[in-house]
mmCIF file of C-alpha atoms and ligand atoms in Angstrom:
data_model
loop_
_atom_site.group_PDB
_atom_site.id
_atom_site.type_symbol
_atom_site.label_atom_id
_atom_site.label_comp_id
_atom_site.label_asym_id
_atom_site.label_seq_id
_atom_site.Cartn_x
_atom_site.Cartn_y
_atom_site.Cartn_z
ATOM 1 C CA MET A 1 -40.705 -33.724 77.219
ATOM 2 C CA LEU A 2 -38.065 -33.706 74.502
ATOM 3 C CA ALA A 3 -38.181 -30.770 72.121
ATOM 4 C CA GLN A 4 -36.227 -29.080 69.349
ATOM 5 C CA THR A 5 -35.820 -25.502 68.350
ATOM 6 C CA PHE A 6 -34.004 -23.764 65.525
ATOM 7 C CA TYR A 7 -32.940 -20.228 64.674
ATOM 8 C CA VAL A 8 -30.878 -18.322 62.141
ATOM 9 C CA SER A 9 -29.130 -15.110 63.201
ATOM 10 C CA LYS A 10 -26.590 -12.570 61.983
ATOM 11 C CA SER A 11 -23.211 -12.661 63.660
ATOM 12 C CA THR A 12 -21.641 -9.528 65.068
ATOM 13 C CA PHE A 13 -18.101 -10.826 64.491
ATOM 14 C CA ALA A 14 -16.240 -12.350 61.568
ATOM 15 C CA PRO A 15 -15.727 -16.136 61.636
ATOM 16 C CA HIS A 16 -12.796 -17.625 63.552
ATOM 17 C CA ASN A 17 -13.044 -14.739 65.966
ATOM 18 C CA VAL A 18 -12.438 -15.491 69.626
ATOM 19 C CA ALA A 19 -16.194 -14.988 70.108
ATOM 20 C CA ASP A 20 -16.828 -18.310 68.349
ATOM 21 C CA LYS A 21 -14.329 -20.123 70.531
ATOM 22 C CA ASP A 22 -15.978 -18.658 73.622
ATOM 23 C CA ILE A 23 -19.423 -19.795 72.473
ATOM 24 C CA LEU A 24 -18.136 -23.299 71.835
ATOM 25 C CA HIS A 25 -16.457 -23.341 75.226
ATOM 26 C CA GLN A 26 -19.640 -22.173 76.968
ATOM 27 C CA ALA A 27 -21.673 -24.781 75.104
ATOM 28 C CA ASP A 28 -19.228 -27.544 76.027
ATOM 29 C CA GLN A 29 -19.541 -26.520 79.670
ATOM 30 C CA ASN A 30 -23.284 -25.929 79.861
ATOM 31 C CA ASN A 31 -25.025 -28.147 77.339
ATOM 32 C CA PRO A 32 -24.204 -31.550 78.843
ATOM 33 C CA LYS A 33 -25.470 -30.352 82.255
ATOM 34 C CA LEU A 34 -28.718 -29.194 80.648
ATOM 35 C CA GLU A 35 -28.932 -32.352 78.511
ATOM 36 C CA LEU A 36 -28.825 -30.157 75.413
ATOM 37 C CA THR A 37 -27.467 -31.383 72.096
ATOM 38 C CA GLY A 38 -27.594 -29.886 68.638
ATOM 39 C CA CYS A 39 -25.432 -28.235 66.060
ATOM 40 C CA LEU A 40 -24.200 -24.736 65.499
ATOM 41 C CA PHE A 41 -23.402 -23.688 61.964
ATOM 42 C CA ARG A 42 -21.357 -20.648 61.195
ATOM 43 C CA ALA A 43 -21.270 -18.968 57.783
ATOM 44 C CA SER A 44 -19.462 -15.744 56.962
ATOM 45 C CA ASN A 45 -22.096 -13.577 58.663
ATOM 46 C CA LEU A 46 -24.732 -15.989 59.914
ATOM 47 C CA TYR A 47 -25.307 -18.545 62.621
ATOM 48 C CA ALA A 48 -27.824 -21.348 62.503
ATOM 49 C CA GLN A 49 -28.442 -23.576 65.481
ATOM 50 C CA ILE A 50 -30.558 -26.597 66.250
ATOM 51 C CA LEU A 51 -30.944 -26.984 69.973
ATOM 52 C CA GLU A 52 -32.651 -30.038 71.418
ATOM 53 C CA GLY A 53 -33.364 -31.429 74.851
ATOM 54 C CA PRO A 54 -35.819 -30.956 77.714
ATOM 55 C CA VAL A 55 -38.242 -28.026 77.158
ATOM 56 C CA GLN A 56 -37.084 -26.317 80.342
ATOM 57 C CA SER A 57 -33.430 -26.450 79.252
ATOM 58 C CA ILE A 58 -34.202 -25.075 75.807
ATOM 59 C CA GLU A 59 -36.191 -22.209 77.313
ATOM 60 C CA THR A 60 -33.385 -21.359 79.719
ATOM 61 C CA MET A 61 -30.744 -21.451 77.005
ATOM 62 C CA MET A 62 -32.792 -19.516 74.454
ATOM 63 C CA ARG A 63 -33.368 -16.737 76.981
ATOM 64 C CA ALA A 64 -29.576 -16.298 77.226
ATOM 65 C CA ILE A 65 -29.007 -16.712 73.499
ATOM 66 C CA ARG A 66 -31.651 -14.093 72.595
ATOM 67 C CA LEU A 67 -29.836 -11.528 74.740
ATOM 68 C CA ASP A 68 -26.372 -12.381 73.462
ATOM 69 C CA ALA A 69 -24.708 -9.395 71.761
ATOM 70 C CA ARG A 70 -22.547 -11.658 69.598
ATOM 71 C CA HIS A 71 -25.449 -11.931 67.188
ATOM 72 C CA TYR A 72 -28.676 -10.106 66.203
ATOM 73 C CA ASP A 73 -31.746 -10.376 63.944
ATOM 74 C CA ILE A 74 -32.608 -13.787 65.339
ATOM 75 C CA LEU A 75 -35.249 -15.597 63.315
ATOM 76 C CA GLU A 76 -36.579 -18.250 65.646
ATOM 77 C CA TRP A 77 -38.764 -21.250 64.877
ATOM 78 C CA PRO A 78 -41.349 -22.257 67.453
ATOM 79 C CA MET A 79 -40.168 -25.071 69.672
ATOM 80 C CA THR A 80 -41.616 -28.418 68.641
ATOM 81 C CA GLU A 81 -41.923 -31.717 70.422
ATOM 82 C CA THR A 82 -39.782 -34.547 69.113
ATOM 83 C CA SER A 83 -39.562 -38.234 69.891
ATOM 84 C CA GLU A 84 -35.837 -38.473 69.195
ATOM 85 C CA ARG A 85 -32.811 -36.268 68.927
ATOM 86 C CA ALA A 86 -31.422 -35.442 65.493
ATOM 87 C CA PHE A 87 -27.983 -34.772 67.036
ATOM 88 C CA PRO A 88 -27.598 -37.150 69.973
ATOM 89 C CA GLU A 89 -23.876 -37.566 69.664
ATOM 90 C CA TRP A 90 -22.800 -33.949 70.019
ATOM 91 C CA SER A 91 -23.061 -31.742 73.028
ATOM 92 C CA MET A 92 -22.474 -29.137 70.380
ATOM 93 C CA GLY A 93 -21.319 -29.450 66.820
ATOM 94 C CA TYR A 94 -19.489 -26.688 65.038
ATOM 95 C CA ALA A 95 -19.028 -26.523 61.327
ATOM 96 C CA LYS A 96 -15.281 -26.569 60.806
ATOM 97 C CA LYS A 97 -15.578 -25.714 57.166
ATOM 98 C CA GLU A 98 -17.720 -22.715 56.468
ATOM 99 C CA ILE A 99 -21.118 -23.460 55.108
ATOM 100 C CA ALA A 100 -22.375 -20.988 52.534
ATOM 101 C CA ASP A 101 -24.436 -18.054 53.790
ATOM 102 C CA ALA A 102 -27.024 -18.713 51.131
ATOM 103 C CA GLU A 103 -27.486 -22.242 52.367
ATOM 104 C CA LEU A 104 -28.283 -21.046 55.880
ATOM 105 C CA ALA A 105 -30.229 -17.966 54.846
ATOM 106 C CA ALA A 106 -32.457 -20.162 52.703
ATOM 107 C CA PHE A 107 -33.976 -21.647 55.837
ATOM 108 C CA GLY A 108 -35.335 -18.238 56.688
ATOM 109 C CA HIS A 109 -36.523 -17.249 53.231
ATOM 110 C CA ALA A 110 -38.009 -20.426 51.896
ATOM 111 C CA GLN A 111 -41.450 -21.706 52.761
ATOM 112 C CA PRO A 112 -41.520 -22.292 56.496
ATOM 113 C CA ARG A 113 -40.055 -25.709 57.044
ATOM 114 C CA GLN A 114 -40.471 -28.101 59.929
ATOM 115 C CA ILE A 115 -37.504 -28.218 62.295
ATOM 116 C CA SER A 116 -37.323 -31.982 61.777
ATOM 117 C CA GLU A 117 -36.859 -31.386 58.059
ATOM 118 C CA ILE A 118 -34.197 -28.728 58.625
ATOM 119 C CA ALA A 119 -32.437 -31.057 61.071
ATOM 120 C CA GLU A 120 -32.327 -33.729 58.400
ATOM 121 C CA VAL A 121 -30.690 -31.318 55.931
ATOM 122 C CA LEU A 122 -28.172 -30.132 58.520
ATOM 123 C CA ARG A 123 -27.338 -33.667 59.584
ATOM 124 C CA ASN A 124 -26.453 -34.468 56.003
ATOM 125 C CA VAL A 125 -24.239 -31.409 55.829
ATOM 126 C CA PHE A 126 -22.448 -32.544 58.975
ATOM 127 C CA GLU A 127 -22.027 -36.051 57.719
ATOM 128 C CA ALA A 128 -20.633 -34.790 54.432
ATOM 129 C CA GLY A 129 -17.592 -33.583 56.322
ATOM 130 C CA TYR A 130 -18.448 -30.549 58.386
ATOM 131 C CA LYS A 131 -18.341 -32.354 61.680
ATOM 132 C CA THR A 132 -15.476 -31.329 63.927
HETATM 133 C C1 LIG B 201 -25.033 -18.145 68.116
HETATM 134 C C2 LIG B 201 -24.878 -18.469 69.580
HETATM 135 C C3 LIG B 201 -25.070 -19.780 70.025
HETATM 136 C C4 LIG B 201 -24.919 -20.094 71.369
HETATM 137 N N1 LIG B 201 -25.119 -21.384 71.775
HETATM 138 C C5 LIG B 201 -24.915 -21.700 73.064
HETATM 139 C C6 LIG B 201 -25.101 -23.029 73.521
HETATM 140 O O1 LIG B 201 -25.485 -23.939 72.794
HETATM 141 N N2 LIG B 201 -24.822 -23.291 74.821
HETATM 142 C C7 LIG B 201 -24.391 -22.342 75.687
HETATM 143 O O2 LIG B 201 -24.170 -22.651 76.858
HETATM 144 N N3 LIG B 201 -24.251 -21.075 75.287
HETATM 145 C C8 LIG B 201 -24.497 -20.737 74.008
HETATM 146 N N4 LIG B 201 -24.323 -19.438 73.613
HETATM 147 C C9 LIG B 201 -23.893 -18.439 74.619
HETATM 148 C C10 LIG B 201 -25.053 -17.949 75.478
HETATM 149 O O3 LIG B 201 -25.721 -16.893 74.820
HETATM 150 C C11 LIG B 201 -24.559 -17.455 76.852
HETATM 151 O O4 LIG B 201 -23.576 -16.448 76.652
HETATM 152 C C12 LIG B 201 -23.920 -18.579 77.659
HETATM 153 O O5 LIG B 201 -24.765 -19.700 77.725
HETATM 154 C C13 LIG B 201 -23.607 -18.106 79.068
HETATM 155 O O6 LIG B 201 -22.855 -19.122 79.650
HETATM 156 P P1 LIG B 201 -22.179 -18.937 81.108
HETATM 157 O O7 LIG B 201 -23.307 -18.595 82.019
HETATM 158 O O8 LIG B 201 -21.560 -20.278 81.390
HETATM 159 O O9 LIG B 201 -21.156 -17.855 80.950
HETATM 160 C C14 LIG B 201 -24.524 -19.083 72.280
HETATM 161 C C15 LIG B 201 -24.336 -17.785 71.820
HETATM 162 C C16 LIG B 201 -24.512 -17.463 70.500
HETATM 163 C C17 LIG B 201 -24.273 -16.059 70.032
#
């Protein structure tokens, strides 16, 4: 079964730190094997990530991500079933240009939104020039 999950978290390190490069490297190595795609957004002190793929793969990856000391205060949306991927073409996307904190934080503060709706917003952000 194909599913999506989403979370927003606070980063332990400043952007462009080696920690970000390591995360991207790990994702490039692991995500294709687990059939995971998605996008990772990085603001000045926040991360936001859509992760999609087989349920089992998402569960495995989220267990590691929840324990990762490079971020904290993870606000996680419940995994939902999806019929198609919002980010099929990336094993992992990374916002080259920094997206505003407020833009990411809003996902956590606003009325709870469906992951599919958030994915749509984030896809537009990527397509507007954030894609690496
Ligand atoms: C914000 C954030 C996003 C992450 N996203 C991924 C990811 O998509 N894929 C991945 O393999 N690791 C990701 N990680 C790293 C994992 O928590 C974990 O360190 C890594 O999967 C371990 O990989 P390894 O067993 O190959 O060393 C992320 C970490 C953080 C802090």
